[in-house]
Coordinates of C-alpha atoms in Angstrom, one line a residue:
M191 CA -6.1 17.7 -19.0
E192 CA -5.0 21.2 -18.7
H193 CA -6.7 21.3 -15.1
L194 CA -4.5 18.5 -13.7
D195 CA -1.5 20.4 -15.5
K196 CA -1.4 23.3 -13.4
L197 CA -1.2 20.2 -10.2
I198 CA 1.7 18.2 -11.7
T199 CA 3.6 21.6 -12.7
W200 CA 2.6 22.0 -8.8
V201 CA 4.1 18.3 -8.3
E202 CA 7.4 19.2 -10.5
N203 CA 8.6 22.4 -8.6
I204 CA 8.7 20.4 -5.4
R205 CA 10.2 18.1 -7.1
E206 CA 13.2 19.7 -8.1
K207 CA 13.3 22.2 -4.7
N208 CA 13.0 19.7 -2.1
G209 CA 15.9 17.9 -4.0
S210 CA 13.4 14.5 -4.9
S211 CA 15.0 11.9 -6.6
S212 CA 11.1 10.7 -7.7
S213 CA 7.0 12.3 -8.4
A214 CA 4.5 9.9 -9.0
L215 CA 1.3 11.4 -9.1
Y216 CA -2.6 9.6 -9.5
I217 CA -5.6 11.0 -9.1
L218 CA -9.2 9.5 -9.0
K219 CA -12.3 10.7 -10.0
D220 CA -15.1 8.3 -9.4
N221 CA -13.7 5.9 -9.6
E222 CA -11.9 6.3 -12.8
V223 CA -8.0 7.0 -12.9
I224 CA -7.5 10.5 -14.7
L225 CA -4.5 11.1 -13.9
E226 CA -1.5 9.4 -13.6
H227 CA 2.0 10.3 -13.6
Y228 CA 5.4 9.5 -13.2
N229 CA 9.0 10.9 -13.0
G230 CA 12.7 10.4 -11.9
F231 CA 14.2 7.9 -10.9
H232 CA 14.7 5.1 -7.6
S233 CA 17.7 6.8 -5.9
N234 CA 20.7 9.6 -7.3
S235 CA 22.6 6.9 -8.8
T236 CA 23.7 6.9 -12.3
K237 CA 22.4 3.2 -12.1
A238 CA 18.9 3.8 -11.1
N239 CA 15.9 2.1 -11.6
P240 CA 13.5 5.2 -13.9
I241 CA 9.7 5.7 -11.5
T242 CA 7.2 3.8 -13.0
A243 CA 3.5 2.4 -11.6
S244 CA 5.1 -0.5 -10.6
S245 CA 8.2 1.5 -8.0
Q246 CA 6.7 1.1 -4.3
F247 CA 7.9 4.2 -1.8
N248 CA 8.1 4.0 1.5
V249 CA 4.9 6.1 3.3
A250 CA 6.9 6.3 6.2
S251 CA 3.7 7.5 8.8
A252 CA 0.9 7.5 6.7
R253 CA 0.7 4.1 7.5
K254 CA -1.4 5.9 10.4
S255 CA -3.9 5.0 8.2
Y256 CA -4.2 1.5 7.4
L257 CA -3.6 1.3 11.7
G258 CA -6.7 3.6 12.1
L259 CA -8.5 0.7 9.8
V260 CA -7.8 -2.0 12.6
V261 CA -7.9 0.5 15.5
A262 CA -12.0 1.0 13.6
Y263 CA -11.8 -2.7 13.7
A264 CA -11.4 -2.8 17.2
I265 CA -13.9 -0.7 17.8
Y266 CA -16.2 -1.9 15.7
E267 CA -16.4 -5.8 17.4
G268 CA -16.2 -4.5 20.5
K269 CA -12.2 -5.8 21.4
I270 CA -11.9 -1.9 22.1
N271 CA -15.3 -0.6 24.3
S272 CA -15.2 2.6 23.1
I273 CA -13.1 5.5 21.9
N274 CA -13.3 7.1 26.1
D275 CA -12.3 4.3 27.8
Y276 CA -9.0 5.3 29.4
A277 CA -5.9 4.1 28.1
S278 CA -5.1 2.9 31.7
D279 CA -7.7 -0.6 31.6
Y280 CA -5.8 -1.5 28.2
F281 CA -1.9 -0.6 29.4
G282 CA -1.1 -1.9 32.3
D283 CA 2.1 -2.6 32.2
M284 CA 3.2 1.9 32.7
D285 CA 2.5 3.8 35.2
E286 CA -0.8 4.2 36.2
G287 CA 0.8 8.2 37.7
L288 CA 1.4 8.6 34.1
L289 CA -1.0 7.8 32.2
G290 CA -3.4 9.5 34.6
K291 CA -7.5 10.3 32.8
T292 CA -5.9 9.4 29.1
T293 CA -8.6 8.4 26.7
L294 CA -7.9 6.6 23.4
R295 CA -9.4 8.6 22.0
H296 CA -6.1 11.1 23.0
L297 CA -4.0 8.5 21.8
V298 CA -5.7 8.4 18.7
T299 CA -5.4 11.6 17.5
H300 CA -2.1 13.1 19.4
S301 CA -3.9 15.3 22.5
H302 CA -2.1 12.5 25.2
G303 CA 0.4 14.1 26.0
L304 CA 3.1 12.0 26.5
H305 CA 6.1 12.0 25.2
Q306 CA 9.5 9.2 25.5
K307 CA 13.6 9.8 25.6
E308 CA 16.0 8.5 23.7
D309 CA 16.9 6.3 26.5
G310 CA 13.4 5.3 26.2
T311 CA 12.1 7.2 29.5
I312 CA 8.1 8.7 28.6
F313 CA 6.8 11.7 30.4
R314 CA 4.3 14.0 30.0
E315 CA 4.7 17.5 28.3
F316 CA 0.8 18.3 28.7
E317 CA -2.5 17.2 30.4
P318 CA -4.6 15.2 27.8
G319 CA -6.8 17.1 25.6
Q320 CA -4.8 20.1 26.4
N321 CA -3.6 20.6 23.0
W322 CA -1.7 19.1 19.6
A323 CA 1.0 17.1 19.9
Y324 CA 2.5 15.0 17.2
R325 CA 4.6 12.5 19.1
G326 CA 5.9 8.5 18.2
I327 CA 4.7 7.2 21.6
N328 CA 0.9 6.7 20.8
V329 CA 1.8 4.3 17.3
S330 CA 3.2 2.5 19.5
M331 CA 0.4 2.3 21.8
M332 CA -1.8 1.3 18.7
T333 CA 0.5 -0.6 17.6
E334 CA 0.8 -2.6 20.1
L335 CA -2.7 -3.1 21.5
V336 CA -4.3 -4.0 18.2
N337 CA -1.6 -6.3 17.8
R338 CA -2.8 -7.9 21.0
L339 CA -6.1 -7.5 20.9
F340 CA -6.6 -9.8 17.9
K341 CA -3.6 -11.7 18.9
I342 CA -2.3 -11.5 15.3
S343 CA 0.4 -9.0 13.5
F344 CA -2.3 -5.5 12.3
P345 CA -0.1 -6.6 8.9
D346 CA -1.5 -9.9 9.5
F347 CA -4.8 -9.2 9.8
L348 CA -5.0 -5.9 6.8
E349 CA -4.4 -8.3 4.0
E350 CA -5.8 -11.7 5.7
R351 CA -9.5 -8.4 6.2
V352 CA -8.4 -6.4 3.0
F353 CA -5.5 -6.5 1.4
S354 CA -6.3 -10.1 -0.1
K355 CA -9.5 -9.4 -1.6
L356 CA -9.0 -6.0 -2.6
G357 CA -6.5 -8.1 -4.8
F358 CA -3.0 -6.0 -3.6
R359 CA 0.7 -7.7 -4.0
E360 CA 2.0 -3.9 -3.6
T361 CA 1.8 -2.6 -0.3
A362 CA 3.6 -4.4 2.4
W363 CA 6.4 -3.8 5.4
Q364 CA 9.5 -4.8 3.4
T365 CA 12.0 -6.8 5.3
K366 CA 14.3 -7.2 2.2
E367 CA 16.0 -4.9 -0.5
S368 CA 14.4 -5.4 -4.2
E369 CA 14.6 -3.7 -7.2
L370 CA 11.3 -2.3 -7.2
L371 CA 11.6 0.2 -3.8
V372 CA 12.2 3.5 -4.0
K373 CA 15.2 3.9 -1.9
Q374 CA 14.7 7.7 1.1
I375 CA 16.5 9.9 -0.3
I376 CA 18.4 12.3 2.6
N377 CA 20.5 14.5 1.7
R378 CA 20.2 16.1 -2.2
E379 CA 24.0 15.3 -2.7
D380 CA 24.1 11.6 -1.0
E381 CA 22.4 8.5 -3.5
G382 CA 19.8 7.5 -1.3
A383 CA 18.5 4.2 1.4
F384 CA 16.5 1.7 1.6
K385 CA 14.7 2.6 4.5
L386 CA 13.3 -1.4 5.6
G387 CA 12.4 -2.9 8.9
N388 CA 13.7 -5.7 10.8
S389 CA 10.3 -7.2 11.0
A390 CA 7.0 -6.6 8.8
D391 CA 5.0 -6.7 12.3
G392 CA 3.8 -2.9 11.5
M393 CA 5.5 -1.6 14.9
E394 CA 8.4 -0.1 12.3
A395 CA 8.2 2.5 9.7
N396 CA 9.2 0.2 7.0
L397 CA 5.6 0.1 4.8
H398 CA 5.9 0.2 1.2
T399 CA 3.5 0.6 -1.7
T400 CA 2.9 1.9 -5.1
A401 CA 1.0 5.3 -6.0
R402 CA -1.5 3.4 -7.4
E403 CA -2.5 1.2 -4.7
F404 CA -2.2 3.8 -2.1
A405 CA -5.0 5.4 -4.5
Q406 CA -6.8 2.8 -4.0
W407 CA -6.4 2.8 0.0
G408 CA -7.3 6.2 -0.4
N409 CA -11.1 4.7 -2.4
L410 CA -12.1 2.2 -0.9
H411 CA -12.3 4.3 2.9
L412 CA -14.1 7.2 -0.7
N413 CA -16.3 4.0 -1.3
K414 CA -17.5 3.8 1.9
G415 CA -15.6 -0.2 2.9
F416 CA -17.3 -0.9 -0.8
A417 CA -14.6 -2.0 -3.3
N418 CA -14.6 -4.9 -6.2
G419 CA -18.4 -5.3 -6.3
K420 CA -18.6 -6.1 -2.7
Q421 CA -18.7 -4.5 0.7
I422 CA -15.0 -5.8 1.6
V423 CA -15.0 -3.4 5.0
P424 CA -18.4 -2.8 7.3
K425 CA -19.6 0.6 5.9
E426 CA -19.8 1.5 10.2
V427 CA -15.4 0.5 10.5
I428 CA -14.9 2.6 7.5
E429 CA -17.0 5.9 9.5
I430 CA -15.5 4.9 12.5
A431 CA -11.2 5.9 11.1
T432 CA -12.7 9.2 8.4
Q433 CA -14.9 11.1 11.1
I434 CA -13.1 14.0 14.1
H435 CA -12.3 12.2 17.3
S436 CA -10.3 14.7 18.6
P437 CA -11.2 16.2 21.9
I438 CA -12.9 19.9 21.9
Y439 CA -9.7 21.9 22.3
R440 CA -9.8 25.4 23.6
D441 CA -7.2 26.5 21.2
N442 CA -8.9 26.1 17.7
K443 CA -5.5 26.7 15.5
L444 CA -5.1 22.8 16.8
P445 CA -5.4 20.5 14.0
L446 CA -8.0 17.8 14.1
N447 CA -7.8 14.1 14.0
G448 CA -10.2 10.6 12.8
L449 CA -8.1 7.8 13.6
F450 CA -5.3 9.3 13.1
W451 CA -5.9 10.5 9.9
Y452 CA -6.3 14.6 9.4
V453 CA -9.6 15.3 9.0
Q454 CA -11.2 19.2 7.9
G455 CA -14.1 20.3 10.0
D456 CA -13.5 24.3 10.6
P457 CA -10.4 25.6 8.7
A458 CA -7.2 25.3 12.0
V459 CA -4.0 27.3 10.7
Y460 CA -1.6 23.7 12.3
S461 CA -3.8 21.8 10.1
E462 CA -2.3 20.9 6.9
L463 CA -6.0 20.8 4.7
G464 CA -5.8 24.3 3.8
H465 CA -8.9 26.3 4.3
R466 CA -10.5 25.8 0.6
V467 CA -11.1 21.6 1.5
P468 CA -14.3 20.8 1.8
K469 CA -15.3 19.6 5.3
G470 CA -15.3 16.4 5.9
S471 CA -12.7 16.0 4.1
Y472 CA -9.5 13.9 4.5
Q473 CA -5.3 13.3 4.8
I474 CA -2.3 11.9 6.1
L475 CA 1.3 11.8 4.7
G476 CA 4.7 11.2 5.3
I477 CA 8.0 13.3 6.1
T478 CA 9.0 12.0 2.4
G479 CA 6.4 13.3 1.3
P480 CA 4.2 10.7 0.0
T481 CA 0.2 11.9 0.5
L482 CA -3.6 10.6 0.1
L483 CA -5.6 13.5 -0.6
V484 CA -9.9 12.5 0.1
I485 CA -12.6 14.6 -0.4
P486 CA -16.3 13.4 -1.4
K487 CA -17.5 15.5 -1.8
Y488 CA -16.3 16.1 -5.0
N489 CA -15.5 11.9 -5.0
V490 CA -12.1 12.3 -5.3
V491 CA -9.0 10.4 -4.5
V492 CA -5.3 12.4 -4.4
A493 CA -2.0 9.7 -3.4
K494 CA 1.5 12.0 -4.5
M495 CA 4.6 10.5 -4.1
Y496 CA 8.1 11.2 -2.8
N497 CA 11.4 9.8 -1.2
K498 CA 13.3 12.9 0.4
R499 CA 12.6 13.3 4.2
Y500 CA 11.3 16.4 4.9
N501 CA 8.8 17.9 3.1
Y502 CA 9.0 21.1 1.6
G503 CA 9.0 24.6 3.1
G504 CA 11.7 24.2 6.3
E505 CA 9.4 25.2 9.2
S506 CA 6.8 27.1 7.1
Y507 CA 5.9 23.2 5.3
L508 CA 2.4 23.2 6.4
Y509 CA 2.0 26.0 4.3
Y510 CA 3.2 24.4 1.1
L511 CA 1.0 20.9 2.1
K512 CA -2.5 23.8 2.5
E513 CA -1.5 25.3 -1.0
F514 CA -1.7 21.8 -2.7
S515 CA -4.8 20.3 -1.2
N516 CA -6.4 24.2 -2.3
L517 CA -5.1 23.8 -5.8
V518 CA -6.4 20.3 -5.8
A519 CA -10.0 21.5 -4.5
D520 CA -10.0 25.0 -6.8
T521 CA -9.1 21.4 -9.2
F522 CA -12.3 19.4 -8.7
Q523 CA -15.0 22.2 -7.0
N524 CA -16.3 23.4 -10.7

């Protein structure tokens, strides 16, 4: 396990530098658990619980991978005719002139060009497909859409179609405090606070999960929907979710996305995936450090957890994200 020690050392080094009160690292290789590592506490309080296998972290923006799977279901089942459909066909209550030629493809790959002011006003930053920008408006729109198309909230859809069949009991959009939940640290000197939502309908960033169920979520994708001896999710749904859907950019520095996942094509400067990560790999992360990396070429899934708001590195945060994914790739390439 000496080669895995380097990953633990890296994770703990960044935890200390960034002021996270906790860390977890969970790795699956060939569907077997080869590493479970937990360190720290649920908050900076002297009475805080230690991190264990049952600790549930808020995964922040990594929740988009869960939304992405439901979007893939909507495409597979024909509720969405095509990813190339105009957004105006589905969002009749929005300004058609503002949406213009924005397609669903643009919305799921962060290439839509829409942004929203604090007062709720939506405006256009750039023409659809001409650039890439990480905003929240597209996530809200796609969440509203799938909730409407399936006539239930997408978390309820996932519970019925996926989570219950996987045996998940530790993955949920949380609205109430619990000893199992890890608090979010904003300033390293502060105790931290729960990051909860007012609802469990998927519209808020209140999804919590354990490192082990986060990794199993990735492994479900790695195995093309097959788990527990049966095909839980249609293979085609997983393939839709994890293949590159980004438009062809003039700027090859821009990252490539599947249905919200970052997918490795030709390595890109502004991608969070390092250049040594094999093509076809995909990753999702959150602002508090949760990272789920799937490398099909090596049959590996890595779940990394922190609870400190903002990934380490300031404006150079991409450097450290790439460094970790490169280190994982180096670990398993031989």
